[in-house]
Amino acid sequence: MKRVFFFGNGRAEGAGLGKERLGGKGSGLAEMTALGIPVPPGFTIEAAVSAEYSGGTSLDGLRSEVAQALAKVEEAAGRRFGDPANPLLVSVRSGARSSMPGMMDTILNLGLNSSTVKGLSSAAGERFALDCRRRFLQMYGDVVLNTGKEDFEEALTQMRKQKGVASDAELSAQDLSEIVARFEAIIRQHTGKNFPEDPQDQLWGAIGAVFRSWDNKRAKEYRRLHRIPNDWGTAVNVQAMVFGNRGETSATGVAFTRDPSTGEKKFYGEFLPNAQGEDVVAGIRTPRPLNADGSGRSLEETMPQAHAELLRVRDLLEKSFHDMQDLEFTIEDGKLYVLQTRNGKRTGFAAVRIASDMVDEGLISEEEAVLRVEPEQLVQLLAPVFPLKEKTAAVKEGRLLGKGLPAGPGAACGRIALTADKAVEMAAKRDPVVLVRAETSPEDIAGMNASAGILTTRGGMTSHAAVVARGMGKTCVVGAGEITVDAARGQIRAKSLEAKEGDWISIDGTTGEVLLGKLPTQPSEVLQVVIDGTLPLEKSSLARAFTRLLEWADARRRLGVRTNADTPGDARVARLFGAQGIGLCRTEHMFFEEHRILAVREMILAETAELRRAALEKILPMQREDFLGIFREMGNRPVTIRLLDPPLHEFLPNEEPALTRTAAELKVPVERVRDRVAQLHEANPMLGHRGCRLGITHPEIYETQVRAIFEAAAAAVREGLSPNPEVMIPLIGTKAELDKLRILVDETARRVTEETGQKISYKVGTMIEIPRAALQAKEIAQNADFFSFGTNDLTQMTFGYSRDDAASFLPAYIEKGILPEDPFASLDQAGVGELVTLATERGRQTNPKLKVGICGEHGGDPRSVEFFHRAGLDYVSCSPFRVPVARLAAARAALAGKEGSLSSTA
Ligand code: ADP
Ligand code: MG
Ligand code: MG
């Protein structure tokens, strides 16, 4: 079977094979070659080899195929590998199916040894040849021979000091030749051997190392965070070198076909003259812009021909990939080469805008637009921003520390952490953290993930920090050059200002401003349009794109989306976000309001049913008002109201001063309150006297709540509304519980109808959150109009984990791979999911009209939503701000069902 695929001179053996086999990089190189874009020739070893290699198979079986492909590269490049007179040099590059920026290894300038370096030197200049040689030694030492980077860096720093120069570019050929000798010595020291002279040995050493880099620590961590399967493996690309470091008419750079922060349709990018490979991404030198900006330093102004060629490539790429592309290019002596293209990482803002624009431009269909935006990305568009007024005031007060590039939009406020480890440590405590670094590297990934925002003082919009932050949806400012990070003293400084690690800082990822202290925030642009109505839709192209995208999603989803809302305010927000009803209204949240809790406590302390009724009489009108408010907000949409669920002790105070105060307020002896608290104490309250168990033992509580619901509904009808109440009984484990409580609900409804003369249509259903209820679904459904899976409790009880203290071992479980992730965040599809599927099927067997929904946290988690779609549920219910996420996730699930697989870009 063929496993090595040549590309070059307009011919690509791997064109059309796709990322699955060739990896993103290899597939992009093949496609670009076929499109006639100038790409240096090379070949790709497919990713499947990676798994075999890490399973212990040697690479020997590839030798003849690689030799053949290399011969084609030699022919296309017009140079021979290892030829002392005119050597072909190659890069050996990693490249997985899904891009993992900087996580794996690449080696440049391979093929140089003591004889080929002479050939290169006479062809292209001595200084240049030596610069390539030292870069090669450095990379090969680090990646293949495990020497680490430090000794090389140290030797370079020493040399710069000795020569009194600031950058490596100022070192002479003589200096570099000394450096090369030192580097060779470093390698001998570490390995006890000379550097491999034979280019073939170099090549195979590099191929093996690049395959192995799939399993390095940071790559694994990145895969875990981004849920990339470990068995994909990486492809290896071997490609003829082109040189951006051949003087001032050469350069290297990166570009985006559209702005990756805002999505605006403008070409965006950066370059460095006389530089190679990763110099731009590393963020060490501050790069220059591509487009003319009057500085005379841009690519457009300094190399207009290459710039024009780049614009042509941009069009070609978007037209054939139908997506925003992120490309790497190198200019050698004025000639442009494209070295990589991939679907560009983008912020949520850009994802939404680009998807909407591309539909208008006829590049993609509405369906594709829906598939282009990850549901989670929508959250960014809803996140708060800093109000202009407060920010201006802070600037006036002299708190502006500096300004950088706006790499990840949004507002972030947090305590300064100066290292990634510290960020992780601080984030585990209460306050949010902003990670502040000179530049970030792939090792910092866990710290970046733990931070609310990321600030760097060096690097451009395509530096590591910017790319990774965009992928994570984090607020990020990069290249804030006036700020100095002094890690040794635990400080950052700019102008006359300074701040210590642990101090508050505010970063605006939309404008690039960095301010000392904590700034308040205000609703985002989309919220101003959709919820507050303070900004007209026509004024916001972003809100327009957001709204359209969700309309396209609605037209394609089968699953309903409701919300969990306890107050009219929440209900309103959710409705404006598109909720089709309330899937969970928790009545107990209403009890906690200041003037009510006392009546509730009175009810709990009551010693006779009569006294209890008297206290409940006080609660009734309050609950009625709550429900009326919600019915007004939701009109004729269904409203599922759950009767009291938590154990009563949660409503009583437990600290001594609060006990005394409550006793005084209720005019009862403090001992009585204390006794009652002791009486209600439960060893395991979440499994205790709660939910329908309370309804059975204290029917008057449920009766009062049900009465409040129906009286409110009757009042709503009188107002001309047609409310749709659904009474939900929590924590059912047996059919008998439901039967008994259903009678209570029906009886109460009948009485209210008699009293008010209003007939209300309603449903009675139950939560399914106890495994026994799931198993007994067939029986229970006979007397239920609907089921709503309470997946939080269902997860807790299926696993036997307590939600309240699972945090003490879940992280270890995840780290050790015992669980793939937190089952409270994303549904355990295999176990808890099976109960969901089974209960749905069994319930519908006896009650084909049974409505089935879910109201746990999982209702707003995109992957869980996809599962609920497949399980055939009728709706999911989630918190108001997750409603847009669920709408999009439900549509993507429906489309995935249609096409068989989800395609994703970001
Ligand atoms: P990564 O996936 O980390 O970006 P790459 O394989 O893309 O790694 O390579 C790292 C850097 O080296 C990039 O800037 C790339 O453009 C450059 N590079 C790779 N191959 C070549 C080549 N054949 N000629 C010139 N530069 C190259
Ligand atoms: Mg790259
Ligand atoms: Mg529950």
mmCIF file of C-alpha atoms and ligand atoms in Angstrom, residues 642 645 690 731 767 769 790 793 803, ligand 3:
data_model
loop_
_atom_site.group_PDB
_atom_site.id
_atom_site.type_symbol
_atom_site.label_atom_id
_atom_site.label_comp_id
_atom_site.label_asym_id
_atom_site.label_seq_id
_atom_site.Cartn_x
_atom_site.Cartn_y
_atom_site.Cartn_z
ATOM 1 C CA ARG A 642 -41.005 21.827 39.829
ATOM 2 C CA ASP A 645 -37.145 19.791 45.973
ATOM 3 C CA ARG A 690 -36.458 15.868 50.017
ATOM 4 C CA LEU A 731 -37.282 12.694 42.794
ATOM 5 C CA MET A 767 -38.320 14.237 36.826
ATOM 6 C CA GLU A 769 -33.312 11.444 38.304
ATOM 7 C CA GLY A 790 -32.647 15.680 35.943
ATOM 8 C CA ASP A 793 -28.925 13.999 40.202
ATOM 9 C CA ARG A 803 -21.926 16.365 43.470
HETATM 10 MG MG MG B 3 -32.749 16.813 41.300
#
